CSV table of C-alpha atoms in Angstrom, one decimal:
chain,number,residue,atom,x,y,z
A,1404,MET,CA,72.2,78.8,13.7
A,1405,ASN,CA,72.7,75.3,16.5
A,1406,LEU,CA,71.5,72.9,13.5
A,1407,ASN,CA,74.3,74.3,10.8
A,1408,VAL,CA,76.9,73.9,13.6
A,1409,ASN,CA,75.5,70.2,15.1
A,1410,LEU,CA,74.9,69.1,11.2
A,1411,SER,CA,79.2,70.3,10.5
A,1412,LEU,CA,80.3,68.8,13.6
A,1413,ARG,CA,78.1,65.3,13.6
A,1414,SER,CA,80.1,65.1,9.2
A,1415,PHE,CA,83.1,66.4,10.5
A,1416,THR,CA,82.9,63.3,12.7
A,1417,LEU,CA,82.0,61.1,10.3
A,1418,HIS,CA,84.4,61.9,8.2
A,1419,ALA,CA,87.4,61.7,10.3
A,1420,LEU,CA,85.6,58.3,11.5
A,1421,GLN,CA,85.5,57.3,7.8
A,1422,ARG,CA,89.2,58.2,6.7
A,1423,GLU,CA,91.5,56.8,10.3
A,1424,TRP,CA,89.3,53.9,10.3
A,1425,TRP,CA,87.8,52.6,6.4
A,1426,SER,CA,90.1,54.5,3.7
A,1427,ASN,CA,92.3,51.9,3.3
A,1428,PRO,CA,90.4,48.6,4.4
A,1429,LYS,CA,91.7,45.6,2.5
A,1430,ALA,CA,95.2,47.0,2.9
A,1431,ASP,CA,94.6,48.0,7.2
A,1432,ILE,CA,93.4,43.7,7.0
A,1433,LEU,CA,96.2,42.4,5.9
A,1434,ALA,CA,99.0,44.6,6.9
A,1435,GLY,CA,97.2,44.2,10.9
A,1436,ALA,CA,97.9,39.8,10.3
A,1437,VAL,CA,101.5,40.8,9.4
A,1438,VAL,CA,101.8,42.1,12.3
A,1439,GLY,CA,99.7,40.4,14.6
A,1440,LEU,CA,101.7,37.1,13.5
A,1441,ALA,CA,104.7,39.1,14.0
A,1442,LEU,CA,104.3,40.6,17.8
A,1443,ILE,CA,103.9,36.5,18.6
A,1444,PRO,CA,107.5,36.3,18.8
A,1445,GLU,CA,108.8,39.4,20.8
A,1446,ALA,CA,105.9,39.6,22.7
A,1447,ILE,CA,107.0,35.9,24.2
A,1448,ALA,CA,110.9,37.6,24.0
A,1449,PHE,CA,110.3,40.4,26.4
A,1450,SER,CA,108.0,38.8,29.1
A,1451,ILE,CA,111.2,36.7,29.5
A,1452,ILE,CA,113.6,40.1,29.6
A,1453,ALA,CA,111.1,40.8,32.3
A,1454,GLY,CA,110.9,37.5,34.1
A,1455,VAL,CA,106.6,36.7,34.2
A,1456,ASP,CA,105.2,33.8,31.9
A,1457,PRO,CA,105.0,34.1,28.1
A,1458,LYS,CA,101.4,34.6,28.5
A,1459,VAL,CA,101.7,37.9,30.3
A,1460,GLY,CA,103.6,39.8,27.6
A,1461,LEU,CA,100.8,37.9,24.8
A,1462,TYR,CA,98.5,39.4,26.8
A,1463,THR,CA,99.4,42.7,27.1
A,1464,SER,CA,100.4,43.0,23.3
A,1465,PHE,CA,96.7,41.7,22.3
A,1466,ILE,CA,94.3,44.3,24.9
A,1467,ILE,CA,97.2,47.4,24.4
A,1468,ALA,CA,96.7,46.5,20.0
A,1469,VAL,CA,93.3,46.6,20.3
A,1470,THR,CA,92.9,49.1,22.5
A,1471,THR,CA,95.0,52.0,21.3
A,1472,ALA,CA,93.0,51.2,18.2
A,1473,PHE,CA,90.3,52.7,19.2
A,1474,LEU,CA,92.0,55.8,21.7
A,1475,GLY,CA,95.4,56.4,20.7
A,1476,GLY,CA,96.8,59.6,19.0
A,1477,ARG,CA,98.3,58.2,15.9
A,1478,PRO,CA,96.2,55.5,13.3
A,1479,GLY,CA,98.8,52.5,12.0
A,1480,SER,CA,100.8,52.9,15.1
A,1481,ILE,CA,101.4,49.9,16.5
A,1482,SER,CA,101.5,49.4,20.8
A,1483,ALA,CA,102.3,46.3,22.8
A,1484,ALA,CA,104.5,44.7,24.8
A,1485,THR,CA,108.3,46.3,24.2
A,1486,GLY,CA,111.7,45.5,25.5
A,1487,ALA,CA,112.2,49.2,26.7
A,1488,MET,CA,109.0,48.3,29.4
A,1489,ALA,CA,110.2,45.4,30.0
A,1490,LEU,CA,113.7,46.1,31.0
A,1491,LEU,CA,112.4,48.5,33.9
A,1492,MET,CA,110.3,45.5,35.5
A,1493,ILE,CA,113.5,43.6,36.1
A,1494,ASP,CA,114.0,44.7,39.7
A,1495,LEU,CA,110.2,45.1,40.7
A,1496,VAL,CA,109.4,41.3,39.2
A,1497,LYS,CA,112.5,39.8,40.8
A,1498,ASP,CA,112.0,41.3,44.2
A,1499,HIS,CA,108.3,41.6,44.1
A,1500,GLY,CA,106.8,39.3,41.5
A,1501,LEU,CA,104.2,39.8,39.4
A,1502,GLN,CA,101.0,40.8,41.3
A,1503,TYR,CA,103.5,44.2,41.7
A,1504,LEU,CA,104.5,44.2,38.6
A,1505,LEU,CA,100.0,44.5,37.8
A,1506,VAL,CA,99.6,47.6,40.3
A,1507,ALA,CA,102.7,49.1,38.8
A,1508,THR,CA,101.8,48.8,35.3
A,1509,LEU,CA,97.9,50.4,36.7
A,1510,MET,CA,100.0,53.5,38.3
A,1511,THR,CA,101.6,53.2,35.0
A,1512,GLY,CA,98.5,54.1,32.5
A,1513,ILE,CA,97.1,56.3,35.1
A,1514,PHE,CA,100.1,58.9,35.7
A,1515,GLN,CA,99.9,58.9,31.5
A,1516,VAL,CA,96.3,59.8,31.4
A,1517,ILE,CA,97.3,62.5,33.9
A,1518,PHE,CA,99.8,63.7,31.5
A,1519,GLY,CA,97.9,63.5,28.4
A,1520,VAL,CA,95.2,65.7,30.1
A,1521,LEU,CA,97.4,68.2,30.8
A,1522,ARG,CA,98.2,68.4,27.6
A,1523,LEU,CA,102.1,67.6,28.1
A,1524,GLY,CA,102.7,65.8,24.8
A,1525,ARG,CA,103.7,69.3,23.5
A,1526,GLN,CA,106.9,69.2,25.3
A,1527,MET,CA,108.3,66.2,23.5
A,1528,ARG,CA,109.4,69.1,20.7
A,1529,TYR,CA,112.1,70.1,23.2
A,1530,VAL,CA,113.9,66.9,23.9
A,1531,PRO,CA,117.1,66.6,21.8
A,1532,ARG,CA,117.4,64.0,18.7
A,1533,ALA,CA,120.9,63.9,20.0
A,1534,VAL,CA,119.3,62.4,23.4
A,1535,MET,CA,116.9,59.9,21.2
A,1536,VAL,CA,119.4,58.9,19.3
A,1537,GLY,CA,121.3,58.0,22.2
A,1538,TYR,CA,117.6,56.4,23.8
A,1539,ILE,CA,117.0,54.2,21.1
A,1540,ASN,CA,120.8,53.4,21.6
A,1541,ALA,CA,121.4,51.9,24.5
A,1542,LEU,CA,117.5,50.2,24.0
A,1543,ALA,CA,119.4,48.1,21.5
A,1544,VAL,CA,122.2,47.4,23.5
A,1545,LEU,CA,120.1,46.1,26.4
A,1546,ILE,CA,118.4,44.4,24.6
A,1547,PHE,CA,120.7,42.3,23.6
A,1548,LEU,CA,122.4,41.6,26.5
A,1549,ALA,CA,119.1,40.9,27.8
A,1550,GLN,CA,120.5,37.9,25.6
A,1551,LEU,CA,123.2,36.8,26.5
A,1552,PRO,CA,122.0,34.2,30.0
A,1553,GLN,CA,119.8,32.1,27.2
A,1554,LEU,CA,123.6,31.6,25.3
A,1555,ILE,CA,125.3,30.3,29.2
A,1556,GLN,CA,125.5,26.8,29.4
A,1557,VAL,CA,123.3,25.7,27.0
A,1558,PRO,CA,124.2,22.6,25.0
A,1559,PRO,CA,126.3,23.0,21.8
A,1560,MET,CA,123.0,23.0,19.8
A,1561,VAL,CA,121.5,26.8,20.3
A,1562,TYR,CA,125.2,28.3,19.2
A,1563,VAL,CA,124.7,25.9,15.7
A,1564,MET,CA,120.5,27.1,15.9
A,1565,VAL,CA,121.2,31.1,16.8
A,1566,VAL,CA,123.1,30.9,13.8
A,1567,LEU,CA,121.0,29.0,11.1
A,1568,SER,CA,117.9,31.8,12.4
A,1569,LEU,CA,119.9,34.3,12.1
A,1570,ALA,CA,120.6,33.4,8.2
A,1571,ILE,CA,117.0,32.6,7.6
A,1572,ILE,CA,116.3,36.1,8.8
A,1573,TYR,CA,118.7,38.3,6.8
A,1574,LEU,CA,118.9,36.2,3.8
A,1575,LEU,CA,115.2,35.0,3.3
A,1576,PRO,CA,114.7,38.5,2.6
A,1577,ARG,CA,116.3,38.5,-1.0
A,1578,VAL,CA,114.3,36.4,-2.2
A,1579,THR,CA,110.9,36.6,-0.4
A,1580,LYS,CA,109.2,38.8,1.3
A,1581,ALA,CA,105.8,37.7,1.4
A,1582,VAL,CA,106.1,36.2,4.8
A,1583,PRO,CA,108.1,37.7,7.8
A,1584,SER,CA,111.5,35.9,8.1
A,1585,PRO,CA,112.0,35.8,11.5
A,1586,LEU,CA,108.5,33.9,11.7
A,1587,VAL,CA,109.8,31.9,8.9
A,1588,ALA,CA,112.7,31.2,11.4
A,1589,LEU,CA,110.4,30.3,14.2
A,1590,PHE,CA,108.7,27.6,12.4
A,1591,VAL,CA,112.1,26.2,10.4
A,1592,MET,CA,113.9,25.8,14.4
A,1593,THR,CA,110.8,24.4,15.7
A,1594,VAL,CA,109.9,22.2,13.1
A,1595,ALA,CA,113.8,20.8,12.4
A,1596,ALA,CA,113.2,20.7,16.7
A,1597,ILE,CA,110.7,18.3,17.2
A,1598,ALA,CA,111.3,16.0,14.2
A,1599,LEU,CA,115.0,15.6,14.9
A,1600,ASP,CA,114.3,14.9,18.3
A,1601,ILE,CA,116.7,18.2,19.4
A,1602,GLU,CA,117.2,18.3,23.1
A,1603,VAL,CA,117.0,22.4,23.7
A,1604,PRO,CA,115.6,24.9,26.1
A,1605,THR,CA,111.4,25.5,24.4
A,1606,VAL,CA,109.5,28.5,25.5
A,1607,GLY,CA,107.5,25.9,27.4
A,1608,ASP,CA,110.8,25.3,29.4
A,1609,MET,CA,110.2,29.5,30.5
A,1610,GLY,CA,106.6,29.2,31.6
A,1611,GLU,CA,103.0,29.4,31.3
A,1612,LEU,CA,101.1,29.9,27.6
A,1613,PRO,CA,97.5,31.1,26.6
A,1614,THR,CA,95.1,28.9,26.8
A,1615,THR,CA,91.8,31.0,27.1
A,1616,LEU,CA,90.8,34.6,26.7
A,1617,PRO,CA,92.3,37.1,29.3
A,1618,ILE,CA,90.2,37.2,32.9
A,1619,PHE,CA,89.6,40.2,35.1
A,1620,ALA,CA,91.2,40.1,38.4
A,1621,LEU,CA,92.2,42.9,40.4
A,1622,PRO,CA,96.3,42.5,41.8
A,1623,GLN,CA,96.6,40.8,44.7
A,1624,VAL,CA,98.3,43.1,46.6
A,1625,PRO,CA,97.6,44.7,50.1
A,1626,PHE,CA,96.2,48.4,48.7
A,1627,THR,CA,98.7,50.1,51.4
A,1628,LEU,CA,101.3,53.4,51.3
A,1629,GLU,CA,103.9,50.7,51.5
A,1630,THR,CA,103.6,49.0,48.3
A,1631,LEU,CA,102.4,52.7,46.7
A,1632,ARG,CA,106.1,52.9,47.9
A,1633,ILE,CA,107.3,50.6,46.0
A,1634,VAL,CA,106.0,50.9,42.9
A,1635,LEU,CA,105.8,54.6,42.6
A,1636,PRO,CA,108.7,54.8,41.4
A,1637,TYR,CA,109.1,52.2,38.8
A,1638,SER,CA,105.4,54.0,37.5
A,1639,LEU,CA,106.9,57.2,37.1
A,1640,THR,CA,109.8,55.5,35.2
A,1641,MET,CA,107.4,53.9,32.8
A,1642,ALA,CA,104.9,56.2,32.9
A,1643,VAL,CA,107.7,58.3,31.4
A,1644,VAL,CA,109.7,56.6,29.2
A,1645,GLY,CA,106.2,54.3,27.4
A,1646,LEU,CA,105.0,57.7,26.1
A,1647,LEU,CA,109.4,59.0,25.1
A,1648,ALA,CA,109.2,55.6,22.3
A,1649,SER,CA,104.6,56.4,22.0
A,1650,PHE,CA,105.5,59.8,20.9
A,1651,LEU,CA,108.8,58.7,18.7
A,1652,THR,CA,107.0,56.3,17.2
A,1653,ALA,CA,104.3,58.3,16.4
A,1654,ALA,CA,106.9,61.4,15.3
A,1655,LEU,CA,108.4,58.4,12.7
A,1656,VAL,CA,104.7,57.1,11.5
A,1657,ASP,CA,104.0,61.1,11.0
A,1658,GLU,CA,107.3,61.2,8.5
A,1659,LEU,CA,106.0,58.2,6.9
A,1660,THR,CA,102.2,58.6,6.1
A,1661,ASP,CA,103.2,62.6,6.1
A,1662,THR,CA,100.1,63.2,8.1
A,1663,PRO,CA,99.6,64.2,11.7
A,1664,SER,CA,98.9,62.4,14.9
A,1665,ASP,CA,97.8,63.7,18.5
A,1666,LYS,CA,100.6,63.1,21.2
A,1667,ASN,CA,98.6,64.3,23.9
A,1668,GLN,CA,95.5,61.7,22.5
A,1669,GLU,CA,98.3,59.4,22.3
A,1670,ALA,CA,99.5,59.7,26.1
A,1671,LYS,CA,96.0,59.0,27.3
A,1672,GLY,CA,95.3,56.2,24.8
A,1673,GLN,CA,98.9,54.7,26.2
A,1674,GLY,CA,97.1,55.3,29.5
A,1675,MET,CA,93.9,54.0,29.1
A,1676,ALA,CA,95.7,50.8,27.5
A,1677,ASN,CA,97.7,50.2,30.4
A,1678,ILE,CA,95.0,50.1,33.1
A,1679,ILE,CA,92.8,48.3,31.5
A,1680,THR,CA,95.7,45.6,31.0
A,1681,SER,CA,96.4,46.0,34.3
A,1682,PHE,CA,92.9,44.2,34.4
A,1683,PHE,CA,93.8,40.9,32.8
A,1684,GLY,CA,96.8,40.5,33.5
A,1685,GLY,CA,99.5,42.1,31.5
A,1686,MET,CA,102.7,44.6,31.5
A,1687,ALA,CA,103.1,47.8,31.2
A,1688,GLY,CA,104.0,48.2,27.2
A,1689,CYS,CA,103.9,51.1,24.8
A,1690,GLY,CA,104.1,52.3,20.6
A,1691,MET,CA,106.9,49.9,19.5
A,1692,ILE,CA,109.1,51.2,16.1
A,1693,GLY,CA,110.0,48.2,14.3
A,1694,GLN,CA,106.5,46.5,14.1
A,1695,SER,CA,104.7,50.3,13.5
A,1696,VAL,CA,107.5,50.1,10.2
A,1697,ILE,CA,106.2,46.6,9.5
A,1698,ASN,CA,102.6,47.4,9.7
A,1699,VAL,CA,103.1,51.1,7.7
A,1700,GLN,CA,105.9,49.5,5.1
A,1701,SER,CA,102.9,46.5,4.4
A,1702,GLY,CA,100.3,49.0,3.9
A,1703,GLY,CA,98.7,49.4,7.2
A,1704,ARG,CA,97.6,53.1,7.4
A,1705,GLY,CA,94.6,53.2,9.9
A,1706,ARG,CA,93.7,52.2,12.8
A,1707,LEU,CA,92.3,48.8,11.8
A,1708,SER,CA,95.5,47.7,10.9
A,1709,THR,CA,96.0,47.8,15.0
A,1710,LEU,CA,92.7,46.5,15.8
A,1711,CYS,CA,93.4,43.9,13.6
A,1712,ALA,CA,97.0,43.1,14.5
A,1713,GLY,CA,95.6,42.6,17.8
A,1714,ILE,CA,93.0,40.6,16.7
A,1715,PHE,CA,94.8,37.9,14.9
A,1716,LEU,CA,97.3,38.0,17.5
A,1717,LEU,CA,94.6,36.5,20.0
A,1718,ILE,CA,93.4,33.7,17.5
A,1719,ALA,CA,97.3,32.8,15.9
A,1720,ILE,CA,98.2,32.3,20.1
A,1721,LEU,CA,95.1,30.2,20.9
A,1722,ALA,CA,95.5,28.1,17.5
A,1723,LEU,CA,98.8,27.7,18.4
A,1724,SER,CA,100.1,27.3,22.1
A,1725,GLY,CA,100.9,23.6,21.6
A,1726,TRP,CA,103.1,24.4,19.0
A,1727,LEU,CA,104.3,27.9,20.1
A,1728,ARG,CA,105.0,25.5,23.7
A,1729,GLN,CA,107.6,23.6,21.6
A,1730,MET,CA,109.7,26.8,19.8
A,1731,PRO,CA,113.1,27.1,20.9
A,1732,MET,CA,114.5,30.0,22.5
A,1733,ALA,CA,117.5,29.4,20.1
A,1734,ALA,CA,115.0,30.5,17.4
A,1735,LEU,CA,113.6,34.1,20.2
A,1736,VAL,CA,117.4,35.4,20.3
A,1737,ALA,CA,118.3,35.0,17.1
A,1738,VAL,CA,115.1,37.5,16.8
A,1739,MET,CA,115.5,39.6,19.4
A,1740,ILE,CA,119.7,40.1,18.4
A,1741,MET,CA,118.0,41.0,15.1
A,1742,VAL,CA,115.3,43.4,17.0
A,1743,SER,CA,118.8,45.3,18.6
A,1744,ILE,CA,120.4,45.6,15.4
A,1745,SER,CA,118.4,46.8,13.0
A,1746,THR,CA,117.1,49.6,16.5
A,1747,PHE,CA,120.1,50.8,17.2
A,1748,ARG,CA,121.1,53.5,14.8
A,1749,TRP,CA,124.1,53.5,13.3
A,1750,SER,CA,124.6,56.0,11.0
A,1751,SER,CA,124.9,58.0,14.8
A,1752,PHE,CA,128.7,56.5,14.5
A,1753,ARG,CA,129.1,56.3,10.6
A,1754,ASP,CA,128.0,60.1,10.4
A,1755,VAL,CA,129.9,61.0,13.4
A,1756,ALA,CA,132.2,63.2,11.6
A,1757,ARG,CA,129.2,65.8,10.2
A,1758,ILE,CA,127.7,65.4,13.0
A,1759,PRO,CA,127.9,68.7,15.8
A,1760,ARG,CA,130.4,67.2,19.0
A,1761,SER,CA,128.2,68.7,21.6
A,1762,GLU,CA,125.6,66.0,19.6
A,1763,THR,CA,127.6,63.1,19.9
A,1764,ALA,CA,128.9,63.9,23.4
A,1765,VAL,CA,124.9,64.1,24.4
A,1766,MET,CA,124.0,60.8,22.0
A,1767,LEU,CA,126.5,59.1,23.9
A,1768,THR,CA,126.3,59.9,27.5
A,1769,THR,CA,122.8,58.9,27.0
A,1770,MET,CA,123.7,56.1,26.0
A,1771,LEU,CA,126.0,55.0,28.3
A,1772,VAL,CA,123.9,56.4,31.2
A,1773,THR,CA,121.3,54.3,30.4
A,1774,ILE,CA,122.9,51.1,29.9
A,1775,ALA,CA,124.9,51.5,32.9
A,1776,THR,CA,122.2,52.3,35.0
A,1777,ARG,CA,119.2,50.6,33.2
A,1778,ASN,CA,117.3,53.9,34.1
A,1779,PHE,CA,115.6,55.0,30.8
A,1780,ALA,CA,114.4,58.3,32.5
A,1781,LEU,CA,118.0,59.1,34.2
A,1782,GLY,CA,119.5,58.9,31.0
A,1783,VAL,CA,117.4,60.9,28.9
A,1784,ALA,CA,117.6,63.4,31.9
A,1785,THR,CA,120.9,63.7,32.2
A,1786,GLY,CA,120.9,64.0,28.1
A,1787,ILE,CA,118.4,67.0,28.3
A,1788,VAL,CA,120.2,68.5,31.1
A,1789,MET,CA,124.0,68.2,28.8
A,1790,SER,CA,121.8,69.6,25.8
A,1791,THR,CA,120.6,72.7,27.8
A,1792,VAL,CA,124.4,72.7,29.0
A,1793,PHE,CA,125.5,73.5,25.4
A,1794,PHE,CA,122.6,75.2,23.6
A,1795,THR,CA,123.1,77.9,26.3
A,1796,ARG,CA,127.1,77.8,26.0
A,1797,LYS,CA,126.3,78.6,22.4
A,1798,ILE,CA,123.6,81.4,23.3
A,1799,ALA,CA,125.8,82.8,25.6
A,1800,ARG,CA,128.7,83.4,22.3
A,1801,LEU,CA,125.9,85.4,20.5
A,1802,VAL,CA,126.3,88.7,22.6
A,1803,VAL,CA,127.9,91.3,20.7
A,1804,VAL,CA,128.5,94.3,21.8
A,1805,ASP,CA,130.1,97.3,20.0
A,1806,GLN,CA,131.4,100.9,21.4
A,1807,VAL,CA,131.6,104.3,19.2
A,1808,LEU,CA,133.0,107.1,20.2
A,1809,LYS,CA,130.7,110.5,20.2
A,1810,ASP,CA,130.6,114.3,20.0
A,1811,ASN,CA,134.8,114.9,20.0
A,1812,GLY,CA,135.1,111.4,21.9
A,1813,SER,CA,132.9,112.6,25.5
A,1814,HIS,CA,130.4,110.2,23.9
A,1815,CYS,CA,130.1,106.2,24.2
A,1816,PHE,CA,127.1,104.7,22.2
A,1817,TYR,CA,127.3,101.0,22.9
A,1818,SER,CA,124.8,99.0,20.9
A,1819,VAL,CA,124.1,95.9,22.2
A,1820,SER,CA,123.4,92.6,20.2
A,1821,GLY,CA,122.4,89.1,22.0
A,1822,GLN,CA,120.1,87.3,24.6
A,1823,ILE,CA,122.0,88.4,28.6
A,1824,PHE,CA,120.5,85.6,31.1
A,1825,PHE,CA,123.2,84.3,33.6
A,1826,VAL,CA,125.3,82.0,31.4
A,1827,SER,CA,126.6,85.1,29.2
A,1828,ILE,CA,126.2,87.8,31.8
A,1829,GLU,CA,130.0,88.1,32.6
A,1830,ALA,CA,130.6,88.1,28.7
A,1831,PHE,CA,128.2,91.2,29.1
A,1832,VAL,CA,130.1,92.9,31.2
A,1833,GLU,CA,132.6,92.5,29.9
A,1834,ALA,CA,132.1,94.2,26.9
A,1835,PHE,CA,132.3,97.3,28.8
A,1836,ASP,CA,135.2,99.9,29.4
A,1837,PHE,CA,135.5,100.6,32.1
A,1838,ASP,CA,139.0,102.7,32.5
A,1839,LYS,CA,138.4,104.9,29.2
A,1840,PHE,CA,136.5,108.4,30.3
A,1841,VAL,CA,133.6,109.9,28.6
A,1842,ASP,CA,131.5,112.8,30.1
A,1843,ARG,CA,128.3,110.5,28.4
A,1844,VAL,CA,127.3,107.0,27.9
A,1845,THR,CA,124.8,105.0,26.0
A,1846,ILE,CA,123.5,101.8,26.1
A,1847,ASP,CA,121.4,101.0,23.2
A,1848,LEU,CA,119.3,97.7,24.3
A,1849,THR,CA,117.3,97.5,21.0
A,1850,HIS,CA,118.8,94.3,19.8
A,1851,ALA,CA,119.2,92.2,23.0
A,1852,HIS,CA,116.7,90.8,25.5
A,1853,LEU,CA,117.3,90.8,29.2
A,1854,TRP,CA,115.9,86.9,30.3
A,1855,ASP,CA,116.8,87.0,34.4
A,1856,GLN,CA,117.4,88.7,37.4
A,1857,GLY,CA,121.2,87.9,36.5
A,1858,ALA,CA,121.0,90.0,33.3
A,1859,VAL,CA,119.5,92.9,35.3
A,1860,ALA,CA,122.3,92.9,38.0
A,1861,ALA,CA,125.1,92.6,35.5
A,1862,LEU,CA,122.9,95.8,33.7
A,1863,ASP,CA,123.3,97.5,37.3
A,1864,LYS,CA,126.7,96.7,38.2
A,1865,ILE,CA,128.1,98.2,34.4
A,1866,VAL,CA,125.8,101.7,35.3
A,1867,HIS,CA,127.3,101.7,39.0
A,1868,ARG,CA,130.3,101.1,37.9
A,1869,PHE,CA,130.3,104.1,35.1
A,1870,ARG,CA,129.1,106.2,37.6
A,1871,ARG,CA,131.4,106.6,40.3
A,1872,VAL,CA,133.6,108.3,38.1
A,1873,GLY,CA,130.7,110.6,37.5
A,1874,THR,CA,130.0,109.5,33.8
A,1875,GLU,CA,126.6,110.1,33.0
A,1876,VAL,CA,124.5,107.2,31.7
A,1877,GLU,CA,121.2,106.6,29.7
A,1878,VAL,CA,119.7,102.9,29.3
A,1879,ILE,CA,117.6,102.8,25.7
A,1880,GLY,CA,115.8,100.6,23.1
A,1881,LEU,CA,114.2,97.6,25.8
A,1882,ASN,CA,111.7,95.6,24.6
A,1883,VAL,CA,108.5,95.6,26.7
A,1884,ALA,CA,109.7,92.5,28.3
A,1885,SER,CA,112.7,93.8,29.8
A,1886,ALA,CA,111.6,97.0,30.5
A,1887,THR,CA,109.4,95.2,32.6
A,1888,LEU,CA,111.9,92.8,34.1
A,1889,VAL,CA,113.5,95.6,34.8
A,1890,LYS,CA,111.1,98.5,36.8
A,1891,LYS,CA,110.6,95.2,39.4
A,1892,LEU,CA,114.8,94.2,39.8
A,1893,ALA,CA,117.0,97.3,38.6
A,1894,VAL,CA,118.1,99.8,41.2
A,1895,HIS,CA,120.3,101.5,39.1
A,1896,SER,CA,118.0,104.2,38.7
A,1897,GLN,CA,118.4,105.1,42.0
A,1898,PRO,CA,121.6,106.7,42.4
A,1899,THR,CA,121.7,106.4,46.3
A,1900,GLN,CA,121.6,102.3,46.2
A,1901,THR,CA,124.2,100.0,45.4
A,1902,PRO,CA,124.1,96.6,43.8
A,1903,GLY,CA,123.9,93.9,45.7
C-alpha cells in the first residue's frame, strides 16, 4: 500500500515537473530571450529612480528571475526590479544609502516568506478590483513623474531624442513585432549618439555598470535596534506592495493562460528571491505585469521561460556593458514613459459612466492618496477601508421587516430578512411599530442573521420596548450561529433586566 502511494506521489511530481518545465521548451527559450533583453532598460531605469547604480537593478533582475523560476508559484510569470518597489526606496537610499537598502531588502524577503508560511495569499481575494485599478494607475503616474528630473535643465537634443524614441516605440510594431520596439529605440538612439557625437546624459553618468558576476557579501551596517527602526517601516511596506504586485501579476497570467497559480508559494518564492538578492548587492523586486504579458504573448508558459529571461539578461549585460554605458538617458526616459502609459488603466476613466460611483470613488481615492503620499500601502489600505464602508452600507440597506396583523389585530407578526450588524441596527429598530398596541408580538428571524454585539443589543431593545407596554414577545427562527450569540449576550429573556 505504502509502495503504491509513494509511486503515485513520485509519478505526480515528475508529471508536474514535466508540465511546468519541459512542456513548451522551444517557445519558452525564445520568449525568455525576448524578455531578458527587454528587462535591461527597465532594470537600469528603476535603479536610477531608486537612486542606486544601474548594476544594482540589473543584478536584482537576474537573481530574482532565476530564483522565482525555481521557487515561485506561477510558471511563466516574470519577477525582477520594478517601479513599484523602486519608488518606495527613494527616501531610504537618499537618507541612509545602499547598505541600509540591502538590509531592508533582506527584511522584506523575510516578511514575505512569513506571509507565505501563514498562507496569507488567499487574503488577496479580499482586495477589491477598484483598489487594484487605483493602485495600478498610481504606479503608472508615479513612474511618469519619476522621469521629470531627467527632462529638466538638459540640452535641447534630449527632447528630440525622447520624441524620436517614442515614435520608434509606437510606430515600429505596425511594421514588425519580431524585435521589441523599445530595444530598437535604445539601439538606434545609442548608435546615433555615438556616431554623431551628441552630448547628452548617458547611463554611464548615472553610476557603475556590472562587469562581473554578482558577489556574495553581507550588508555593511551595524546590526542594532536603531538599524531595525530605520528599515522596518520600509521593509513592511515593500513586503506588502511587492506581494500585491506579484499576486496581481500571477492573477493576470492565470487569466491569460487559463491555468491556476499557488499564491502562498508565490509569496514564499518572492521572499526567498529578495533574501538572496540582498546578499548579492540587489534591491527588492516583485512581479512585473508588463514583462509577464510580453512573456506569455511571446509563447512563454513554463518556468523555463522565466529562467531563460534571467540568464539571457546576465549574458547581455556582461557582453554589452561598454555599449550600455553610452546609452542616452533620453531613450530610457522614453521607454519609461511608454511603460507608464501602458500600465495606466485608461478604461477606468473611459468607462466611468458604466461603473458604480462608489467603485469610481474608491479607485480615485486609492490613486490620489498613493500619488500624494508615495506610499502604496497607505493608498491600498485607504481604498480597502472605503470599499468596506460602501459595502456595509449596501448590505445595511437590504434589511427588510414585514409586518402582518393576526387574530383580529391582537397579534403582530414581524418577518425579518437581511444581515443585522452595527451598520444596519438603526434601520432594524426603526422598522418596528412601537406605538401600535397589541397583545402579542412574534419576531421571525428565519431569514436574518445576527452578526455582532450591536445586533443582539438592538434585539434586546426591541423586545424590552414592547414589554414595557405589556406586550408578550416571542423571538423565533434564529439560526445556530445567531442563537449562540443571543444565548451569550442577550438579556431580553430575563424580564427583570433592561438592556444597557
